[in-house]
Amino acid sequence: GPFAVEMVSPETGNRIVSGVEIDADGAVEAYWVCNKVQGDAVEIDADGAVEAYWICSKVQGDPVEIAKIEKWVRGKAVGDLSGMPNIVQICHDIRSEQYRGVPYLAPVIETLKQVSRYTNAELTAAIIKSFFALFFVNNPSGSDGMPAPSTYDMRENGEEYDPRAPVVDVSEYGLGPGTLNALPAGVDVKAVDAGRSMSTFDAFVSQLIKQIGAAIGVPYEVIMKNFTSSYSASRAAMLQAWEEFKLRRTWFARDFCQPVYEAWLTEAIAIRRLDAPGFFDDPAIRAAWCHADWYGPTMSILDPVKDITGSALRVQYGLSTREREAAEMTGTDFEENLDQLAWEKERIEALGLTMGNPEVLAGQLLGTGQQKQGGEDDAGQIP
């Protein structure tokens, strides 16, 4: 059926796994695209773009067709003439047979559900605990110490007493400051004890979240945004999380950004919008023209002095470049920064102002960083 996980292609006889057609060797041959979202009333074209929305005149769920019949279109993974990908699939697969990848939260989805259930249960218990309820019950010994008559022997106005009837009329009594109420003989008051200790809630949920963080590669401090430890511990947590983020960023740039950039560059050179000698003649020259570095959002800085000092030292000893440091630390372009600084310097000199010598400030910064190096105590606290 159309919802089957694995099918056989009616055109080529290849296997189709979750919409991905593979050959006998397991290589991706084509992708099958539906004209509308599965189970929805959104119509899309062969490229996946939304074409129209279908609106039903009846409540969904009724046995009526609300949109067009689903139609599947086969799109080849690689173009026959260009040899370039027709469809870019973004996924994280850890085994060869995972043609649709693994969701990011797949390892922790069950734990997240348990955390949600436990949180709702504790919230319900806390709400119930805030309630105060009183029950009037029969006291066998009587409120005056005398035995109470049997309820089965009582008579009211000549009628037999119903033992299932309420003991007293609750509308005759009320709670309030300084209120005095007298209860009939043989009637006692019982309060509901809604006491429930939530002392284990924080510890239990924290352990579950730590397990979630360990499974997805993000420390607990970053998930909860709770940096209560020392500077060293907080920075170590952020760096550990940033390594995971950069790894996934590299995957995304490799699987999406770079192929799209290469397709655009190839088209621009083919139609002579750009001039790139040797692009179509030598694969090595083509790889050189297509080379690109991808920089995303920068990491938060806990101590700017320490981070900038480390950045300056990496550039000084040739471990990095100013262009890379500018992109990774501030997300800016180094050449644009130089142009802007030159213009600002001209304006400052034209107005006769003094804003400080950048070289002196940089030397002071490096000296401060070297003096503070190793200046933390055993607990990681900065003196």
Short mmCIF file of C-alpha atoms in Angstrom, two decimals:
data_model
loop_
_atom_site.label_atom_id
_atom_site.label_comp_id
_atom_site.label_asym_id
_atom_site.label_seq_id
_atom_site.Cartn_x
_atom_site.Cartn_y
_atom_site.Cartn_z
CA GLY A 1 0.00 0.00 0.00
CA PRO A 2 1.03 3.68 -0.16
CA PHE A 3 1.93 3.72 3.54
CA ALA A 4 4.22 0.67 3.38
CA VAL A 5 7.76 1.12 4.60
CA GLU A 6 9.23 -1.03 1.83
CA MET A 7 7.86 -1.54 -1.66
CA VAL A 8 9.00 -2.58 -5.14
CA SER A 9 9.34 0.01 -7.89
CA PRO A 10 6.79 -0.63 -10.66
CA GLU A 11 9.17 0.88 -13.25
CA THR A 12 12.56 -0.63 -12.46
CA GLY A 13 11.84 -3.42 -9.97
CA ASN A 14 14.19 -1.84 -7.41
CA ARG A 15 13.41 -1.72 -3.71
CA ILE A 16 11.79 1.44 -2.34
CA VAL A 17 12.55 2.04 1.34
CA SER A 18 10.49 4.89 2.82
CA GLY A 19 10.34 6.64 -0.55
CA VAL A 20 14.01 6.08 -1.42
CA GLU A 21 14.64 3.77 -4.36
CA ILE A 22 17.83 1.71 -4.21
CA ASP A 23 19.41 -0.73 -6.60
CA ALA A 24 20.67 -4.25 -5.94
CA ASP A 25 23.91 -2.88 -4.44
CA GLY A 26 22.10 -0.52 -2.06
CA ALA A 27 22.99 2.68 -3.94
CA VAL A 28 20.32 5.39 -4.10
CA GLU A 29 18.78 5.50 -7.58
CA ALA A 30 15.78 7.78 -7.20
CA TYR A 31 13.36 9.43 -4.79
CA TRP A 32 9.59 9.09 -4.91
CA VAL A 33 7.69 12.32 -4.21
CA CYS A 34 3.95 12.49 -3.49
CA ASN A 35 1.71 15.22 -4.84
CA LYS A 36 0.39 15.96 -1.34
CA VAL A 37 1.51 15.53 2.23
CA GLN A 38 0.68 12.08 3.55
CA GLY A 39 -2.64 12.15 5.42
CA ASP A 40 -3.04 15.89 4.80
CA ALA A 41 -4.75 18.11 2.27
CA VAL A 42 -1.67 20.00 1.06
CA GLU A 43 -0.89 19.60 -2.62
CA ILE A 44 2.75 19.82 -3.73
CA ASP A 45 4.45 19.53 -7.09
CA ALA A 46 7.22 17.17 -8.16
CA ASP A 47 9.86 19.49 -6.64
CA GLY A 48 8.15 19.51 -3.26
CA ALA A 49 6.82 23.08 -3.53
CA VAL A 50 3.32 23.76 -2.13
CA GLU A 51 0.87 24.22 -5.00
CA ALA A 52 -2.52 24.38 -3.25
CA TYR A 53 -4.47 23.62 -0.09
CA TRP A 54 -7.61 21.47 -0.22
CA ILE A 55 -10.48 22.41 2.11
CA CYS A 56 -13.24 19.93 2.92
CA SER A 57 -16.89 20.87 3.44
CA LYS A 58 -17.29 18.17 6.09
CA VAL A 59 -15.47 17.35 9.30
CA GLN A 60 -12.27 15.48 8.63
CA GLY A 61 -12.49 11.83 9.52
CA ASP A 62 -15.72 11.30 7.63
CA PRO A 63 -15.56 8.68 4.86
CA VAL A 64 -15.15 11.21 2.05
CA GLU A 65 -12.25 12.11 -0.23
CA ILE A 66 -11.09 15.60 0.77
CA ALA A 67 -8.37 15.98 -1.84
CA LYS A 68 -7.01 14.48 -4.99
CA ILE A 69 -5.86 10.90 -5.06
CA GLU A 70 -2.26 10.57 -4.01
CA LYS A 71 0.08 10.40 -6.97
CA TRP A 72 3.73 9.47 -6.69
CA VAL A 73 6.38 10.85 -9.06
CA ARG A 74 9.81 9.30 -9.51
CA GLY A 75 12.75 11.68 -9.48
CA LYS A 76 16.22 10.42 -10.28
CA ALA A 77 18.81 11.10 -7.61
CA VAL A 78 21.48 12.17 -10.12
CA GLY A 79 20.97 13.89 -13.46
CA ASP A 80 21.81 11.86 -16.56
CA LEU A 81 23.52 14.71 -18.40
CA SER A 82 24.98 16.85 -15.63
CA GLY A 83 25.89 14.09 -13.18
CA MET A 84 24.85 16.40 -10.35
CA PRO A 85 22.25 15.61 -7.66
CA ASN A 86 18.66 16.43 -8.48
CA ILE A 87 17.48 16.05 -4.87
CA VAL A 88 19.46 16.98 -1.76
CA GLN A 89 18.47 14.82 1.19
CA ILE A 90 19.45 16.09 4.63
CA CYS A 91 19.61 13.35 7.23
CA HIS A 92 21.94 11.77 9.76
CA ASP A 93 22.40 8.07 9.10
CA ILE A 94 24.65 5.94 11.27
CA ARG A 95 24.20 2.66 9.38
CA SER A 96 24.20 1.87 5.69
CA GLU A 97 20.57 0.71 5.57
CA GLN A 98 19.18 3.90 7.15
CA TYR A 99 18.24 5.71 3.94
CA ARG A 100 16.08 8.25 5.76
CA GLY A 101 18.47 8.84 8.63
CA VAL A 102 17.85 8.84 12.38
CA PRO A 103 15.87 11.62 14.12
CA TYR A 104 17.91 13.70 16.53
CA LEU A 105 15.69 12.83 19.51
CA ALA A 106 15.20 9.16 18.64
CA PRO A 107 17.48 7.87 21.46
CA VAL A 108 15.70 9.93 24.13
CA ILE A 109 12.08 10.12 22.97
CA GLU A 110 10.91 7.57 25.56
CA THR A 111 12.79 9.31 28.38
CA LEU A 112 11.30 12.66 27.38
CA LYS A 113 7.84 11.13 27.52
CA GLN A 114 8.50 9.74 31.00
CA VAL A 115 9.73 13.13 32.19
CA SER A 116 6.54 14.71 30.85
CA ARG A 117 4.35 12.12 32.57
CA TYR A 118 6.19 12.44 35.88
CA THR A 119 6.03 16.24 35.74
CA ASN A 120 2.28 16.18 35.07
CA ALA A 121 1.78 13.71 37.93
CA GLU A 122 3.71 15.88 40.38
CA LEU A 123 1.87 18.98 39.21
CA THR A 124 -1.48 17.26 39.75
CA ALA A 125 -0.35 16.11 43.20
CA ALA A 126 0.71 19.66 44.09
CA ILE A 127 -2.68 21.04 43.03
CA ILE A 128 -4.51 18.39 45.06
CA LYS A 129 -2.29 19.15 48.04
CA SER A 130 -3.43 22.78 47.94
CA PHE A 131 -7.04 21.70 48.48
CA PHE A 132 -8.59 21.46 51.96
CA ALA A 133 -11.55 19.14 52.52
CA LEU A 134 -13.58 18.23 55.63
CA PHE A 135 -15.79 15.19 56.17
CA PHE A 136 -18.43 14.80 58.87
CA VAL A 137 -18.57 11.25 60.21
CA ASN A 138 -20.45 9.40 62.91
CA ASN A 139 -18.52 9.19 66.16
CA PRO A 140 -19.46 5.92 67.91
CA SER A 141 -18.53 7.31 71.34
CA GLY A 142 -20.34 10.62 70.83
CA SER A 143 -18.93 14.10 71.14
CA ASP A 144 -19.92 14.28 74.85
CA GLY A 145 -18.31 10.96 75.72
CA MET A 146 -21.68 9.17 75.85
CA PRO A 147 -22.36 6.28 73.47
CA ALA A 148 -24.19 7.42 70.37
CA PRO A 149 -27.48 5.72 69.51
CA SER A 150 -27.44 3.26 66.67
CA THR A 151 -28.26 4.83 63.33
CA TYR A 152 -30.52 1.95 62.50
CA ASP A 153 -32.69 2.66 65.58
CA MET A 154 -33.04 6.39 64.94
CA ARG A 155 -36.37 7.77 63.88
CA GLU A 156 -37.07 11.24 62.50
CA ASN A 157 -40.70 12.37 62.36
CA GLY A 158 -41.77 8.78 62.61
CA GLU A 159 -39.76 7.75 59.54
CA GLU A 160 -36.93 5.25 59.50
CA TYR A 161 -33.47 6.88 59.43
CA ASP A 162 -31.38 6.29 56.29
CA PRO A 163 -27.83 5.31 57.30
CA ARG A 164 -26.52 6.43 53.88
CA ALA A 165 -27.79 9.98 54.30
CA PRO A 166 -25.31 12.79 55.15
CA VAL A 167 -24.57 13.12 58.82
CA VAL A 168 -25.13 16.89 58.88
CA ASP A 169 -26.17 19.60 56.47
CA VAL A 170 -22.85 21.07 55.32
CA SER A 171 -24.54 24.33 54.32
CA GLU A 172 -25.08 25.12 58.00
CA TYR A 173 -21.34 25.26 58.69
CA GLY A 174 -18.61 27.44 57.27
CA LEU A 175 -14.88 28.00 57.64
CA GLY A 176 -13.53 31.40 58.55
CA PRO A 177 -11.32 33.31 60.95
CA GLY A 178 -12.69 33.25 64.49
CA THR A 179 -15.70 31.16 63.46
CA LEU A 180 -17.30 28.96 66.12
CA ASN A 181 -19.51 26.04 65.13
CA ALA A 182 -21.20 23.43 67.31
CA LEU A 183 -21.61 19.93 65.98
CA PRO A 184 -24.46 17.59 66.91
CA ALA A 185 -23.83 14.77 69.36
CA GLY A 186 -22.14 11.77 67.74
CA VAL A 187 -20.67 13.78 64.83
CA ASP A 188 -16.94 14.19 64.30
CA VAL A 189 -14.83 16.04 61.70
CA LYS A 190 -12.11 14.42 59.64
CA ALA A 191 -9.70 16.40 57.44
CA VAL A 192 -8.16 14.93 54.29
CA ASP A 193 -4.40 14.60 54.62
CA ALA A 194 -3.11 15.63 51.19
CA GLY A 195 0.49 15.61 52.31
CA ARG A 196 2.88 14.59 49.53
CA SER A 197 6.61 15.11 49.60
CA MET A 198 8.19 16.43 46.38
CA SER A 199 11.72 16.36 47.72
CA THR A 200 12.76 13.78 45.13
CA PHE A 201 11.32 15.60 42.12
CA ASP A 202 14.34 17.78 41.37
CA ALA A 203 16.88 14.99 41.85
CA PHE A 204 14.90 12.50 39.77
CA VAL A 205 14.22 14.88 36.87
CA SER A 206 17.81 16.12 36.92
CA GLN A 207 19.11 12.58 36.54
CA LEU A 208 16.76 11.93 33.62
CA ILE A 209 17.82 15.15 31.89
CA LYS A 210 21.47 14.23 32.40
CA GLN A 211 20.78 10.92 30.68
CA ILE A 212 19.09 12.78 27.82
CA GLY A 213 22.07 15.11 27.52
CA ALA A 214 24.52 12.22 27.47
CA ALA A 215 22.53 10.51 24.69
CA ILE A 216 22.38 13.57 22.40
CA GLY A 217 25.84 14.90 23.28
CA VAL A 218 24.75 18.06 25.11
CA PRO A 219 25.71 18.61 28.78
CA TYR A 220 23.08 19.15 31.45
CA GLU A 221 24.18 22.74 32.10
CA VAL A 222 23.60 23.72 28.48
CA ILE A 223 20.23 21.96 28.22
CA MET A 224 18.87 23.64 31.36
CA LYS A 225 20.95 26.83 30.92
CA ASN A 226 21.99 26.39 34.51
CA PHE A 227 25.62 27.42 35.00
CA THR A 228 26.02 27.25 38.77
CA SER A 229 29.51 25.74 38.90
CA SER A 230 32.87 27.41 38.43
CA TYR A 231 33.99 29.20 35.31
CA SER A 232 36.10 26.24 34.21
CA ALA A 233 33.23 23.78 34.60
CA SER A 234 30.78 26.07 32.79
CA ARG A 235 33.19 26.66 29.93
CA ALA A 236 33.95 22.95 29.66
CA ALA A 237 30.22 22.24 29.36
CA MET A 238 29.81 24.86 26.64
CA LEU A 239 32.83 23.61 24.71
CA GLN A 240 31.59 20.03 24.89
CA ALA A 241 28.19 21.08 23.56
CA TRP A 242 29.82 23.25 20.92
CA GLU A 243 31.80 20.30 19.60
CA GLU A 244 28.53 18.44 19.01
CA PHE A 245 26.99 21.51 17.36
CA LYS A 246 29.99 22.01 15.08
CA LEU A 247 29.90 18.35 14.08
CA ARG A 248 26.26 18.57 13.03
CA ARG A 249 26.95 21.92 11.38
CA THR A 250 29.71 20.27 9.36
CA TRP A 251 27.32 17.52 8.29
CA PHE A 252 24.70 20.06 7.21
CA ALA A 253 27.23 22.15 5.31
CA ARG A 254 28.58 19.04 3.58
CA ASP A 255 25.15 17.61 2.68
CA PHE A 256 23.28 20.81 1.81
CA CYS A 257 25.29 24.04 1.67
CA GLN A 258 28.20 22.75 -0.39
CA PRO A 259 26.11 20.88 -3.02
CA VAL A 260 23.85 23.90 -3.48
CA TYR A 261 26.85 26.21 -3.78
CA GLU A 262 28.53 23.92 -6.32
CA ALA A 263 25.33 23.68 -8.38
CA TRP A 264 24.97 27.47 -8.42
CA LEU A 265 28.65 27.99 -9.26
CA THR A 266 28.54 25.40 -12.07
CA GLU A 267 25.52 27.06 -13.63
CA ALA A 268 27.04 30.54 -13.30
CA ILE A 269 30.25 29.42 -15.02
CA ALA A 270 28.39 27.43 -17.71
CA ILE A 271 26.33 30.47 -18.76
CA ARG A 272 29.51 32.61 -18.58
CA ARG A 273 28.28 34.77 -15.74
CA LEU A 274 31.54 33.99 -13.97
CA ASP A 275 34.97 33.28 -15.44
CA ALA A 276 36.74 30.26 -13.91
CA PRO A 277 39.52 28.94 -16.19
CA GLY A 278 39.92 25.17 -16.09
CA PHE A 279 36.70 24.55 -14.19
CA PHE A 280 35.39 21.94 -16.64
CA ASP A 281 38.81 20.65 -17.69
CA ASP A 282 40.45 19.42 -14.50
CA PRO A 283 38.66 17.97 -11.43
CA ALA A 284 41.43 19.32 -9.17
CA ILE A 285 40.96 22.85 -10.52
CA ARG A 286 37.21 22.46 -10.16
CA ALA A 287 37.61 21.39 -6.53
CA ALA A 288 39.79 24.43 -5.90
CA TRP A 289 37.17 26.75 -7.36
CA CYS A 290 34.42 25.06 -5.33
CA HIS A 291 36.31 25.16 -2.04
CA ALA A 292 34.45 27.10 0.65
CA ASP A 293 34.46 27.44 4.43
CA TRP A 294 31.09 27.58 6.16
CA TYR A 295 30.70 29.57 9.39
CA GLY A 296 27.49 29.66 11.38
CA PRO A 297 26.44 31.46 14.57
CA THR A 298 29.21 31.97 17.08
CA MET A 299 29.46 30.43 20.53
CA SER A 300 28.58 32.51 23.56
CA ILE A 301 31.58 33.94 25.40
CA LEU A 302 31.68 33.58 29.16
CA ASP A 303 34.92 35.55 29.68
CA PRO A 304 35.75 37.76 26.64
CA VAL A 305 39.25 38.52 27.92
CA LYS A 306 40.24 34.88 28.09
CA ASP A 307 38.70 33.98 24.74
CA ILE A 308 40.18 36.96 22.89
CA THR A 309 43.57 36.28 24.47
CA GLY A 310 43.45 32.70 23.24
CA SER A 311 42.38 33.87 19.78
CA ALA A 312 45.27 36.34 19.59
CA LEU A 313 47.76 33.70 20.67
CA ARG A 314 46.49 31.23 18.05
CA VAL A 315 47.01 33.85 15.34
CA GLN A 316 50.41 34.85 16.73
CA TYR A 317 51.75 31.30 16.65
CA GLY A 318 50.21 30.42 13.30
CA LEU A 319 47.59 28.03 14.66
CA SER A 320 44.75 29.99 13.07
CA THR A 321 44.11 33.00 10.86
CA ARG A 322 42.54 36.37 11.51
CA GLU A 323 39.84 35.61 8.95
CA ARG A 324 38.88 32.36 10.69
CA GLU A 325 38.97 33.91 14.16
CA ALA A 326 36.79 36.82 13.06
CA ALA A 327 34.24 34.45 11.53
CA GLU A 328 34.19 32.01 14.46
CA MET A 329 34.24 34.54 17.30
CA THR A 330 32.06 37.39 16.01
CA GLY A 331 30.57 36.03 12.77
CA THR A 332 32.03 38.91 10.75
CA ASP A 333 34.21 39.12 7.63
CA PHE A 334 37.81 40.10 8.33
CA GLU A 335 38.24 42.19 5.15
CA GLU A 336 35.04 44.10 5.85
CA ASN A 337 36.27 44.73 9.38
CA LEU A 338 39.53 46.18 8.02
CA ASP A 339 37.67 48.48 5.62
CA GLN A 340 35.38 49.68 8.40
CA LEU A 341 38.31 50.21 10.79
CA ALA A 342 40.19 52.23 8.16
CA TRP A 343 37.16 54.46 7.61
CA GLU A 344 36.65 54.88 11.35
CA LYS A 345 40.34 55.80 11.81
CA GLU A 346 40.07 58.48 9.13
CA ARG A 347 36.97 59.92 10.77
CA ILE A 348 38.61 59.93 14.20
CA GLU A 349 41.71 61.71 12.88
CA ALA A 350 39.59 64.17 10.89
CA LEU A 351 37.70 65.15 14.03
CA GLY A 352 40.89 65.37 16.08
CA LEU A 353 39.82 62.67 18.56
CA THR A 354 41.92 60.12 20.39
CA MET A 355 40.34 56.68 20.87
CA GLY A 356 43.39 54.78 22.14
CA ASN A 357 46.11 52.84 20.37
CA PRO A 358 44.88 49.37 19.32
CA GLU A 359 48.40 47.92 19.49
CA VAL A 360 48.86 49.13 23.08
CA LEU A 361 45.46 47.78 24.06
CA ALA A 362 46.27 44.43 22.43
CA GLY A 363 49.58 44.26 24.32
CA GLN A 364 47.84 45.03 27.58
CA LEU A 365 45.26 42.38 26.81
CA LEU A 366 47.89 39.74 26.08
CA GLY A 367 49.79 40.67 29.21
CA THR A 368 46.67 40.43 31.33
CA GLY A 369 45.84 37.05 29.85
CA GLN A 370 49.32 35.70 30.49
CA GLN A 371 49.29 36.98 34.05
CA LYS A 372 45.96 35.34 34.75
CA GLN A 373 46.99 32.07 33.15
CA GLY A 374 46.85 29.45 35.88
CA GLY A 375 45.33 32.00 38.25
CA GLU A 376 42.35 29.85 39.17
CA ASP A 377 42.24 28.05 42.46
CA ASP A 378 41.65 24.34 42.93
CA ALA A 379 37.89 24.80 42.71
CA GLY A 380 38.19 26.60 39.38
CA GLN A 381 37.14 29.95 40.81
CA ILE A 382 38.75 33.08 39.43
CA PRO A 383 40.35 35.09 42.26
#
